[in-house]
Coordinates of C-alpha atoms and ligand atoms in Angstrom, one line a residue:
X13 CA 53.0 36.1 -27.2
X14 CA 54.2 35.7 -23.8
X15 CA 52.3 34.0 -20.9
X16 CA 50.8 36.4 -18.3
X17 CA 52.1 35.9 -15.2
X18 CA 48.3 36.1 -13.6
X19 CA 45.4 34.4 -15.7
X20 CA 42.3 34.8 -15.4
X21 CA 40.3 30.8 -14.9
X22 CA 43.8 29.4 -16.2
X23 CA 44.0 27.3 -12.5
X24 CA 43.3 24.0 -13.0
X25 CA 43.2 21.6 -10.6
X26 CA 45.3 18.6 -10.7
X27 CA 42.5 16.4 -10.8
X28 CA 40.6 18.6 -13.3
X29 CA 38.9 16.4 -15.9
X30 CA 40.0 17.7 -19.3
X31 CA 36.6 16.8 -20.9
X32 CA 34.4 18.6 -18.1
X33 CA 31.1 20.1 -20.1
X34 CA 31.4 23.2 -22.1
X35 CA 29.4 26.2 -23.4
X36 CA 30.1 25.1 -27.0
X37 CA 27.1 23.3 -27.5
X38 CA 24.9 26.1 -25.6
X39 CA 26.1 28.4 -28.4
X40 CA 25.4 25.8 -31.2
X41 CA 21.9 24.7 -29.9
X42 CA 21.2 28.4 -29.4
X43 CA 22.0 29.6 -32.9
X44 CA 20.7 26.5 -34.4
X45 CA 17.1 27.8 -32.9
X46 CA 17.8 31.2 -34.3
X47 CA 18.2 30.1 -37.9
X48 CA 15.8 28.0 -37.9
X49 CA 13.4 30.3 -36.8
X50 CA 14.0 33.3 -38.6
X51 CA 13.3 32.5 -42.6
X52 CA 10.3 30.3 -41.0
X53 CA 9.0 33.2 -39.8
X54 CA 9.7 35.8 -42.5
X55 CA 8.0 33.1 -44.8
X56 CA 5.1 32.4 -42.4
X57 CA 4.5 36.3 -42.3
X58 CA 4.8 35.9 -46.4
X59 CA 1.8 33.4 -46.3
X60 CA 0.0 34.6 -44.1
X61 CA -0.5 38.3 -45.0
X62 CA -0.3 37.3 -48.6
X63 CA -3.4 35.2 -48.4
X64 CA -5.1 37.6 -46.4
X65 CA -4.0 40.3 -49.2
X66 CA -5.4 37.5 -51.8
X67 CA -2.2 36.5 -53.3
X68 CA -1.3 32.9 -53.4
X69 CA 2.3 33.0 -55.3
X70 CA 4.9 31.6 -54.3
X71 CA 7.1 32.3 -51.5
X72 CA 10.5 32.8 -52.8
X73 CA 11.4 35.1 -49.5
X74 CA 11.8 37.9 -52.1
X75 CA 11.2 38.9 -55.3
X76 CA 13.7 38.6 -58.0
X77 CA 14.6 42.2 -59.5
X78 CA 16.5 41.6 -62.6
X79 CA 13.8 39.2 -63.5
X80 CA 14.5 35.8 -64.2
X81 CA 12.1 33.9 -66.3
X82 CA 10.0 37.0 -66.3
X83 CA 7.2 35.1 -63.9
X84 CA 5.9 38.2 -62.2
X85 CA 7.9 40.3 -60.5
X86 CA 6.8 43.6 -61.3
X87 CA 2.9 42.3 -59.8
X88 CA 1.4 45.0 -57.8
X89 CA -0.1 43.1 -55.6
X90 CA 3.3 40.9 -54.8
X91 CA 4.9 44.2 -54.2
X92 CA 2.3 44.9 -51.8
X93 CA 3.3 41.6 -50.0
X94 CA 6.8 42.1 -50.3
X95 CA 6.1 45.5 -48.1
X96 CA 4.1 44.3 -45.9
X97 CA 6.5 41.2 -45.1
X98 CA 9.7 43.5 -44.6
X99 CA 7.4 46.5 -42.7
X100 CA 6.7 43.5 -40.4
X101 CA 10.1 42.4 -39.9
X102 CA 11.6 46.0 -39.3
X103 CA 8.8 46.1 -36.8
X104 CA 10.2 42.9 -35.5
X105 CA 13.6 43.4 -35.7
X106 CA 13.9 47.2 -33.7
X107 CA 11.5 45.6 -31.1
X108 CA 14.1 43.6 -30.5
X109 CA 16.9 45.7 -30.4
X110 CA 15.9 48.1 -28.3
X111 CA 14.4 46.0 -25.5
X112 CA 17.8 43.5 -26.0
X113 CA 19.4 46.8 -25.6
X114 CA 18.4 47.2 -22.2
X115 CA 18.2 43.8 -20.9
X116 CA 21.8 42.8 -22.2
X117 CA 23.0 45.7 -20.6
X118 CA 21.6 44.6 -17.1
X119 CA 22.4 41.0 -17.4
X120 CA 25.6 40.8 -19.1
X121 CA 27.1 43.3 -15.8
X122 CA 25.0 41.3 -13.6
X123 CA 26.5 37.7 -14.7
X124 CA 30.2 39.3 -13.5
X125 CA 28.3 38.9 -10.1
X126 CA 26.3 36.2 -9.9
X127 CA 27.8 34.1 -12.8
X128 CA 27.1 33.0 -16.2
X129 CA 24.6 30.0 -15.7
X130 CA 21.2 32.5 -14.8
X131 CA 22.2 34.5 -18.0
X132 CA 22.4 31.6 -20.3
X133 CA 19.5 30.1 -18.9
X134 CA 16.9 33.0 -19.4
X135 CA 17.7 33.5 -23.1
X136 CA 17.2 30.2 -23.4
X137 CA 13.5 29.8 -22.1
X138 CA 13.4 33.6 -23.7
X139 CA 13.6 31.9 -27.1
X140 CA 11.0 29.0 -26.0
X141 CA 8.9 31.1 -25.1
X142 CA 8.9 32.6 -28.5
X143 CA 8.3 29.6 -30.4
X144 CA 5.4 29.0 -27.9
X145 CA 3.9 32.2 -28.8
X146 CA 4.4 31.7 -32.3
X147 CA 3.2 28.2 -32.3
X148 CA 0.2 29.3 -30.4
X149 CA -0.3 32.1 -33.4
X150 CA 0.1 29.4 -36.2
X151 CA -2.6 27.4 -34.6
X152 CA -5.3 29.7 -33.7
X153 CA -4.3 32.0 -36.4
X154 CA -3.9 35.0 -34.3
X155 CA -2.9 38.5 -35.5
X156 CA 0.7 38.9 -36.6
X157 CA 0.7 41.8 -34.5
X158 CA 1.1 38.4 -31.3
X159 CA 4.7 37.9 -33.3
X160 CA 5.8 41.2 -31.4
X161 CA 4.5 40.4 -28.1
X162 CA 6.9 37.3 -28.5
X163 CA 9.8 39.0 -29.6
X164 CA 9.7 41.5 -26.9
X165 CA 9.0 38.9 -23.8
X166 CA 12.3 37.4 -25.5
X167 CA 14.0 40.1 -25.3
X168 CA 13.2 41.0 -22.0
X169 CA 14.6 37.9 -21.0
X170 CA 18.3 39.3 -23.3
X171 CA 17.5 37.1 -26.8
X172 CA 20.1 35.6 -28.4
X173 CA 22.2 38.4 -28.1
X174 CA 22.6 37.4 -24.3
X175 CA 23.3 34.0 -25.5
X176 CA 26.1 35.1 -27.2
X177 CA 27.7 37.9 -24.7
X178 CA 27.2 34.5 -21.9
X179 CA 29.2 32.6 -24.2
X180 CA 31.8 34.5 -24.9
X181 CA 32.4 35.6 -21.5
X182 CA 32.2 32.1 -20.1
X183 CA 35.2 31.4 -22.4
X184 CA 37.0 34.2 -21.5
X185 CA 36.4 33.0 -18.0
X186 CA 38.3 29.5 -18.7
X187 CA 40.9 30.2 -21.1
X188 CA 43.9 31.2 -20.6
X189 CA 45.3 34.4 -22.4
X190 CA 47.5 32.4 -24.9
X191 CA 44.7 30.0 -26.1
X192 CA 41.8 32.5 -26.0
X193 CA 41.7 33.5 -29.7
X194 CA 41.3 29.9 -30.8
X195 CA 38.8 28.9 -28.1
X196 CA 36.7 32.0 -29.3
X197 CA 37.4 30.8 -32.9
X198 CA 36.2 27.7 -31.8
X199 CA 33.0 29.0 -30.6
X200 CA 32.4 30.7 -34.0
X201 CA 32.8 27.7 -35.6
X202 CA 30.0 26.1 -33.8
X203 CA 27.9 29.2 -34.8
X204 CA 28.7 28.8 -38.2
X205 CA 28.6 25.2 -38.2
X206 CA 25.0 25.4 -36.4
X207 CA 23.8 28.2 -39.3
X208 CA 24.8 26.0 -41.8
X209 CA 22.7 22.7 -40.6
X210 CA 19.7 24.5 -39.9
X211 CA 19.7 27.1 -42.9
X212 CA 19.6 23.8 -45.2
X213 CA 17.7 21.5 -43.1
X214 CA 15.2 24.6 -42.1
X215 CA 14.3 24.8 -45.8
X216 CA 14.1 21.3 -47.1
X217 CA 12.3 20.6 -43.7
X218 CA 9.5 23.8 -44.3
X219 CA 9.3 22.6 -48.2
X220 CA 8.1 19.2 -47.1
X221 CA 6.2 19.8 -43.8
X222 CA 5.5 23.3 -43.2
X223 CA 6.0 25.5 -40.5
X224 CA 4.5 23.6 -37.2
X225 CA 6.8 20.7 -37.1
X226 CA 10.1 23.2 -37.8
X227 CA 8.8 25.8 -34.9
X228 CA 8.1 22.7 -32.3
X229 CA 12.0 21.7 -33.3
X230 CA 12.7 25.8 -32.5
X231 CA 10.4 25.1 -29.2
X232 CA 12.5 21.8 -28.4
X233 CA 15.8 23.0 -28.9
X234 CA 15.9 26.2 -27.3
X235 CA 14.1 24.0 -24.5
X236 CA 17.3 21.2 -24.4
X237 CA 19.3 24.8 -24.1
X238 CA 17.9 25.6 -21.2
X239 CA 18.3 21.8 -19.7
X240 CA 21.6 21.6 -20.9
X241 CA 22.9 24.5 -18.9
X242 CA 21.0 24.1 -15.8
X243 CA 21.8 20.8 -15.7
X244 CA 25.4 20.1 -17.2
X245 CA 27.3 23.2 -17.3
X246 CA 29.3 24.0 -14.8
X247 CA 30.1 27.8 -13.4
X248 CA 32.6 29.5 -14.7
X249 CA 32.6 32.4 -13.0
X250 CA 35.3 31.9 -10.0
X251 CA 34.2 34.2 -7.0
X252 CA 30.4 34.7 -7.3
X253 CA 28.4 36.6 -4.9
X254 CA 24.9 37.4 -4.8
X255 CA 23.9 41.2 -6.7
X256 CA 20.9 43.0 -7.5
X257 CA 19.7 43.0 -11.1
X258 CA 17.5 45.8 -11.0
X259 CA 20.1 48.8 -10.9
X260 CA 22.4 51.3 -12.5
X261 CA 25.4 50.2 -11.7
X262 CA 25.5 47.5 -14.8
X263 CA 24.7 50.3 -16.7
X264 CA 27.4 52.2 -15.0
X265 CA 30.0 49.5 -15.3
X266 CA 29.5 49.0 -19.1
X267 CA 30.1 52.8 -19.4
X268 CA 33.1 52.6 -17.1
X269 CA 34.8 49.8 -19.6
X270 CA 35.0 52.9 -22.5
X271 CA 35.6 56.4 -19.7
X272 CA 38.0 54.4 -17.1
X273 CA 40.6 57.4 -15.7
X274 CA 43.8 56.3 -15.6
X275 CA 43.8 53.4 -18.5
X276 CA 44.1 55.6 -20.6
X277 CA 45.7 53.5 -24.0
X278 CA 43.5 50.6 -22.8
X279 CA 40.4 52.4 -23.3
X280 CA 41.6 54.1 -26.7
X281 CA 42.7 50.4 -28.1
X282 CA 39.0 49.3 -26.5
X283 CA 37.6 52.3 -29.1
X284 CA 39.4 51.3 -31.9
X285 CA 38.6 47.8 -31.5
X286 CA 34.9 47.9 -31.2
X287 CA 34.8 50.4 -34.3
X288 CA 36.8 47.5 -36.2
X289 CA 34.4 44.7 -35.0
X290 CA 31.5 47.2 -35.8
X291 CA 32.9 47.6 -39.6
X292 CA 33.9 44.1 -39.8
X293 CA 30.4 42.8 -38.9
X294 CA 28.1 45.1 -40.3
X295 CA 30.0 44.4 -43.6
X296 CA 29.8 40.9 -43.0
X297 CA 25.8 41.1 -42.1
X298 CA 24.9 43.0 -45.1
X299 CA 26.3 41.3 -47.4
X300 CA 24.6 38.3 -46.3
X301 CA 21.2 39.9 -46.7
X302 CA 21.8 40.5 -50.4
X303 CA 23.8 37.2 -51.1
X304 CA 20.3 35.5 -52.3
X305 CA 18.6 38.0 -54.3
X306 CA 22.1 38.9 -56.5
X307 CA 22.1 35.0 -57.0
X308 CA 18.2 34.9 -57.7
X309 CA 18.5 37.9 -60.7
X310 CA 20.1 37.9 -63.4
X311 CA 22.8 37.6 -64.6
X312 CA 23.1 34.4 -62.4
X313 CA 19.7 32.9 -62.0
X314 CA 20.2 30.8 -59.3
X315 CA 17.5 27.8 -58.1
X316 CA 17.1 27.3 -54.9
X317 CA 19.5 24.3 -55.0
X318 CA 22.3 26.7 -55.8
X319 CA 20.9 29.2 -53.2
X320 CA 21.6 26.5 -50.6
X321 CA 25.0 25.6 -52.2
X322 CA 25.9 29.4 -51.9
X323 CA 24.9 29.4 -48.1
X324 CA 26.3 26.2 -47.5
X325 CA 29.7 27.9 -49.1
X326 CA 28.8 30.7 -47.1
X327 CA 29.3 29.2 -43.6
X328 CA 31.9 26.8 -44.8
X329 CA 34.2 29.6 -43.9
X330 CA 33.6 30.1 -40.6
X331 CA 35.4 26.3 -40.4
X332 CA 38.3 26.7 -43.0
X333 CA 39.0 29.9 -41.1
X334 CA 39.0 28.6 -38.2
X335 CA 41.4 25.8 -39.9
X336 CA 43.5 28.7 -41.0
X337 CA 43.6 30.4 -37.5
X338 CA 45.1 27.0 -36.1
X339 CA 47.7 27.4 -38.6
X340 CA 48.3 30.9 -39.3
X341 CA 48.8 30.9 -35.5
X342 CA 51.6 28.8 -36.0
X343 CA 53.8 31.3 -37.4
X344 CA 52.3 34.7 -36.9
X345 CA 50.7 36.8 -34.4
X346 CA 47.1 37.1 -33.8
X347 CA 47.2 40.6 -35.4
X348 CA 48.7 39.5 -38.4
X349 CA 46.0 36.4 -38.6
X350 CA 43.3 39.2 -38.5
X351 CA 44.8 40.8 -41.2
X352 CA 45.1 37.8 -43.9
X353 CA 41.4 37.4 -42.9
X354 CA 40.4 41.0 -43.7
X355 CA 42.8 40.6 -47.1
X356 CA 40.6 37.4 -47.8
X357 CA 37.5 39.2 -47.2
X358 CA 38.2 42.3 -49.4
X359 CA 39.3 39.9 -52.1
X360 CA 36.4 37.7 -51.9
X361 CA 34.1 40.8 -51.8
X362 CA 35.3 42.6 -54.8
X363 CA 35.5 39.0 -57.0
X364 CA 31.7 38.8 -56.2
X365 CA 30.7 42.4 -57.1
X366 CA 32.3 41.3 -60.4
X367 CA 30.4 37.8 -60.7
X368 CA 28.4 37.3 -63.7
X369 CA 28.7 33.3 -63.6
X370 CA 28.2 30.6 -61.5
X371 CA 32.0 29.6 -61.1
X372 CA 32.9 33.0 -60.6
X373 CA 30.6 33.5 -57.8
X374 CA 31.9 30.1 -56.2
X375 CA 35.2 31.0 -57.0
X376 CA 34.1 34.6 -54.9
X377 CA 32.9 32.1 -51.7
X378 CA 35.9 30.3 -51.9
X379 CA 38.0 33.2 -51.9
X380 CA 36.5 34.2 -48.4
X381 CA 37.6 31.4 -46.9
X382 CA 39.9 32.7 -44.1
X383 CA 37.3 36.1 -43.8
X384 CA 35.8 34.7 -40.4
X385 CA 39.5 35.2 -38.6
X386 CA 39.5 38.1 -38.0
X387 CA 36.3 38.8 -36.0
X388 CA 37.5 36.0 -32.8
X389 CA 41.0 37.9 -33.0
X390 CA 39.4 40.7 -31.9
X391 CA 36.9 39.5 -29.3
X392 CA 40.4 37.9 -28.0
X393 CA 42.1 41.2 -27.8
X394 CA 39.1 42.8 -26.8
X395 CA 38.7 40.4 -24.1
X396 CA 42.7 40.6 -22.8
X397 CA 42.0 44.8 -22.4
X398 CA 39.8 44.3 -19.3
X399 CA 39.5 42.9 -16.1
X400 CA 38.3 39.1 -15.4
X401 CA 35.8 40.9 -13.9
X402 CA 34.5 42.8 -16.6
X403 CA 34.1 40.2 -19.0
X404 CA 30.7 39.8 -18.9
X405 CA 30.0 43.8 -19.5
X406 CA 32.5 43.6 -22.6
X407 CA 30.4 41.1 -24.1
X408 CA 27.3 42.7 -22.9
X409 CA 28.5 45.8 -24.9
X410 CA 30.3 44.0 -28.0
X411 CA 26.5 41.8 -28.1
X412 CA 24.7 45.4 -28.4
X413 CA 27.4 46.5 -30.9
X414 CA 26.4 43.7 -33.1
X415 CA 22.9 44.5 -32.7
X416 CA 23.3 48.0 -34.0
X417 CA 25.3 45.5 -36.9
X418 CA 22.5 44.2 -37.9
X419 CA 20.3 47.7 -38.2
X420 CA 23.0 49.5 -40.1
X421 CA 23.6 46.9 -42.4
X422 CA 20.0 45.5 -43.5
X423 CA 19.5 50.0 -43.4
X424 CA 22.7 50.6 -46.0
X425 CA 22.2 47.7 -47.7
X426 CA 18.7 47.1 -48.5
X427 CA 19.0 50.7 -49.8
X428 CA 21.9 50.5 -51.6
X429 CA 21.6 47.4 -53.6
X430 CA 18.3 48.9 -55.3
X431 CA 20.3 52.0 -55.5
X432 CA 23.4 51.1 -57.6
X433 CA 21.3 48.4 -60.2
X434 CA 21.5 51.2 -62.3
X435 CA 25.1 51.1 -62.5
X436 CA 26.4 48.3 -60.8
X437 CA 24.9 45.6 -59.3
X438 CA 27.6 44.7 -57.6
X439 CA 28.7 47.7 -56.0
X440 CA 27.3 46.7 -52.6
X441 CA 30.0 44.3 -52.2
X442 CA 32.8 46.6 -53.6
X443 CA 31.6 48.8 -51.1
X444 CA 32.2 46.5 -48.2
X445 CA 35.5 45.4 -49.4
X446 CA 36.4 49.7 -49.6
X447 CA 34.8 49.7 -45.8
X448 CA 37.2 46.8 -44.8
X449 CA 39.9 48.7 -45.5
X450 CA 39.3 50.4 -42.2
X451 CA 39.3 47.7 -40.0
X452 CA 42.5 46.6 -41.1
X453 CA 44.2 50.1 -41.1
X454 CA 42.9 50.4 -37.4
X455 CA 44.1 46.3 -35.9
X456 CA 47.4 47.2 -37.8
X457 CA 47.9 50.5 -36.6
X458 CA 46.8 49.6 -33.0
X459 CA 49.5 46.4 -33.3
X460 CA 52.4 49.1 -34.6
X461 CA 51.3 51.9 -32.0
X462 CA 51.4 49.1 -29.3
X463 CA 55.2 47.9 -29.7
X464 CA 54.6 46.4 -25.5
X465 CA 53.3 43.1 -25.2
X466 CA 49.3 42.8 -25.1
X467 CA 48.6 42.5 -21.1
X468 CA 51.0 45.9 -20.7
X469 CA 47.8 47.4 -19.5
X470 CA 47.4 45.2 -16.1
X471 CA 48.1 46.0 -12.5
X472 CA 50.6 43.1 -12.5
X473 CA 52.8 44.2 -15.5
X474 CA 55.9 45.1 -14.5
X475 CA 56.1 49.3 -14.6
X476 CA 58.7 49.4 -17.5
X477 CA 55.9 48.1 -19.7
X478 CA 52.8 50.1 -18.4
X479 CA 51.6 52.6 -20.9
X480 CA 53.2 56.5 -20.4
Ligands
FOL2 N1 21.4 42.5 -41.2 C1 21.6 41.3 -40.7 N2 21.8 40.2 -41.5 C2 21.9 38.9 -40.9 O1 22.2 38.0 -41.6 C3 21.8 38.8 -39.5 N3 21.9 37.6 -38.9 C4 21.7 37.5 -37.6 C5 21.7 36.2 -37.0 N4 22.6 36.3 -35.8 C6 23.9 36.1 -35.9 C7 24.7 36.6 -34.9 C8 26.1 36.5 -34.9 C9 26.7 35.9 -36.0 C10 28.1 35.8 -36.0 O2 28.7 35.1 -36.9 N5 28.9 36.4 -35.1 C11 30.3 36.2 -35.0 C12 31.1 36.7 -36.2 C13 30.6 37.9 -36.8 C14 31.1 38.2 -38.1 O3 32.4 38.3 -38.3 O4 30.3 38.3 -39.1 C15 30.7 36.9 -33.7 O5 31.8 36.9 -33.4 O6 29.8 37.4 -33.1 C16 25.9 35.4 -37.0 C17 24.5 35.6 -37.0 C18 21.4 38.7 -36.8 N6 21.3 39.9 -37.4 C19 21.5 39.9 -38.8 N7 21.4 41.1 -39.4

């Protein structure tokens, strides 16, 4: 990889502190608040609806299909529950997507202008306000239906999907083209790192206490977000100038990225990529929705200790692959990084459609360890195929590809898995690892189709690189 002769926030002063603030923690308070919140509320709406149903089981999040221990599962009035609960959460979930769909869109474009601060700041007091709502609901015991009032005023303000795409962008904005794969990586390591602490804290913390205490935490931290930015982050964005939010031309500008005359390769490499982050993640999502209730059935029969130890294992990977980034990078291009990631991922996959023990399914986790390389390699290159100007519409769009993620997965996999227990249960995962195969046929063909270095697609680049 060569050094590009104009970089985009690579101008530091001489008297540039090297330790100035960063958006790391913004990213790690943010997702922290997410998963906390989210099993606190799927097992709030569990509760709640249950008692009002007149259930008062236990709420293991979801039932356990192969039955383990026998202790009810085929109850009629826990299925009842169970459909309620996840009726309530689609509800939930495509409320969200669709209103994030139109506010990340605006803001994301708009931030290019105006800079990233006001668009990591709203998300923030988005999610507050949340929490508030939800808090308020909790106490007064208010219909469920209030959840959705919260989760669309959240939205509106662009989620945590705006928290992201701000993130993201903002370090596209301040690293330089050689060390922007590892600072992304880095980012994704706080994400994972953040998932990890408040997945096992979230549930000790609920076991013991409840859900008020956990939601004022949710309240607090998206709260500290907020403060953090507003009051210790510095801009990113180099030339900002004052734009309009209300108007088409964010939308227009996302569109642009993908129909641009005249970059032509660009655009095509800008296709393939998103369709290989789009695999790559909704893979990645949808086997994480089924992780707990294979372990919960037989043949495993998991307790919730070794549910935790699973997720724990789970998100160790997003830090031993960012580890194995640092030193893959050492000796191989970012491509080839991506695609010993993908190789990791296939092979963890398919050893966990096979496991029937506990060590076996460990042995699965472990075997994913370098499977969370290959999504910051492609935010890099992603990144590199646009203007600095543009960077906060690419996320903007790459945020609302991962939205549509999350649908397609929970969709195809929360189908499927009740689909193949006939025949295998864990064909789900054999699936995905088939799927991955696509991603990695499309980063390496784009790698071997693109012989020119990476930035050949910039005004600057000599001609005898340029595409044509
Ligand atoms: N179906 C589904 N399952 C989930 O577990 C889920 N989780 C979230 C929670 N939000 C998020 C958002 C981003 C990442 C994340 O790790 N993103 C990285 C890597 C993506 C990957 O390779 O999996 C990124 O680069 O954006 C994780 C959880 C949202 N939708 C979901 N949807």
């Amino acid at each position: 990889m060569a050094e590009s002769p104009a970089v985009a926030g690579d101008q530091p002063g001489p008297l540039e502190p090297r330790c100035r603030p960063t958006v790391e923690p913004v990213l790690f308070l943010g997702t922290a608040a997410l998963s906390l919140q989210a099993p606190l509320c799927t097992q709030y709406l569990w509760d709640r609806l249950g008692a009002e149903l007149g259930y008062n089981g236990t709420s293991h999040g979801s039932g356990s299909p192969g039955g383990c221990g026998g202790n009810g599962s085929g109850d009629p009035l826990q299925q009842e529950v169970e459909t309620l609960v996840s009726h309530w959460n689609l509800y939930l979930n495509l409320a969200g997507f669709f209103v994030g769909l139109f506010s990340v869109t605006l803001f994301g474009p708009w931030s290019d202008s105006v800079g990233r601060r006001p668009v990591l700041i709203l998300p923030a007091v988005g999610m507050a306000l949340q929490a508030g709502i939800y808090l308020l609901v909790m106490y007064l015991r208010l219909h469920v239906g209030y959840f959705l009032l919260g989760r669309i005023l959240c939205g509106l303000l662009g989620d945590y999907n705006l928290i992201l795409a701000g993130c993201f962008a903002y370090v596209a904005d301040i690293s330089d083209r050689r060390s922007r794969t590892f600072r992304v990586a880095i980012l994704e390591a706080c994400l994972g790192l953040a998932g990890m602490l408040a997945s096992i804290g979230g549930g000790q913390w609920r076991k013991a206490q409840g859900y008020i205490d956990p939601f004022w935490l949710v309240f607090a931290v998206s709260l500290a977000t907020a403060l953090y930015v507003a009051f210790c982050l510095p801009e990113s964005v180099k030339e900002k100038k004052p734009a309009p939010l209300l108007t088409l031309r964010h939308y227009i500008s996302i569109y642009r990225l993908y129909t641009q005359p005249g970059h032509q390769k660009a655009r095509q490499k800008l296709a393939l990529y998103s369709l290989a982050f789009f695999l790559l993640v909704a893979i990645h999502f949808g086997a994480r929705d089924i992780y707990v209730l294979y372990e919960l059935s037989s043949p495993l029969c998991w307790a919730s200790d070794l549910i935790g130890y699973g997720s724990a294992a789970m998100y160790m990977a997003y830090l031993s692959s960012l580890a194995g980034l640092r030193a893959l990078q050492l000796c191989l291009a970012d491509t080839w990084v991506a695609e010993l990631g993908l190789l990791s991922n296939v092979v963890g996959l398919v050893v966990i459609s096979l496991a029937a023990t506990t060590p076996l399914m460990f042995t699965g986790y472990g075997l994913l360890f370098l499977s969370m390389a290959a999504t910051p390699v492609i935010r890099s290159k992603l990144s590199k195929l646009v203007d600095e100007t543009e960077q906060g519409a690419l996320f903007a769009s790459v945020a609302c590809v991962e939205g549509l993620c999350s649908l397609v997965a929970t969709g195809v996999f929360n189908s499927l898995y009740p689909a193949s227990l006939h025949f295998m249960k864990g064909f789900p995962f054999l699936f995905g690892a088939i799927v991955l195969l696509i991603p990695a046929a499309l980063i390496g063909w784009v790698e071997i189709w693109d012989s020119t270095p990476e930035y050949a697609h910039f005004p600057e680049t000599p001609a005898h690189v340029q595409e044509g």
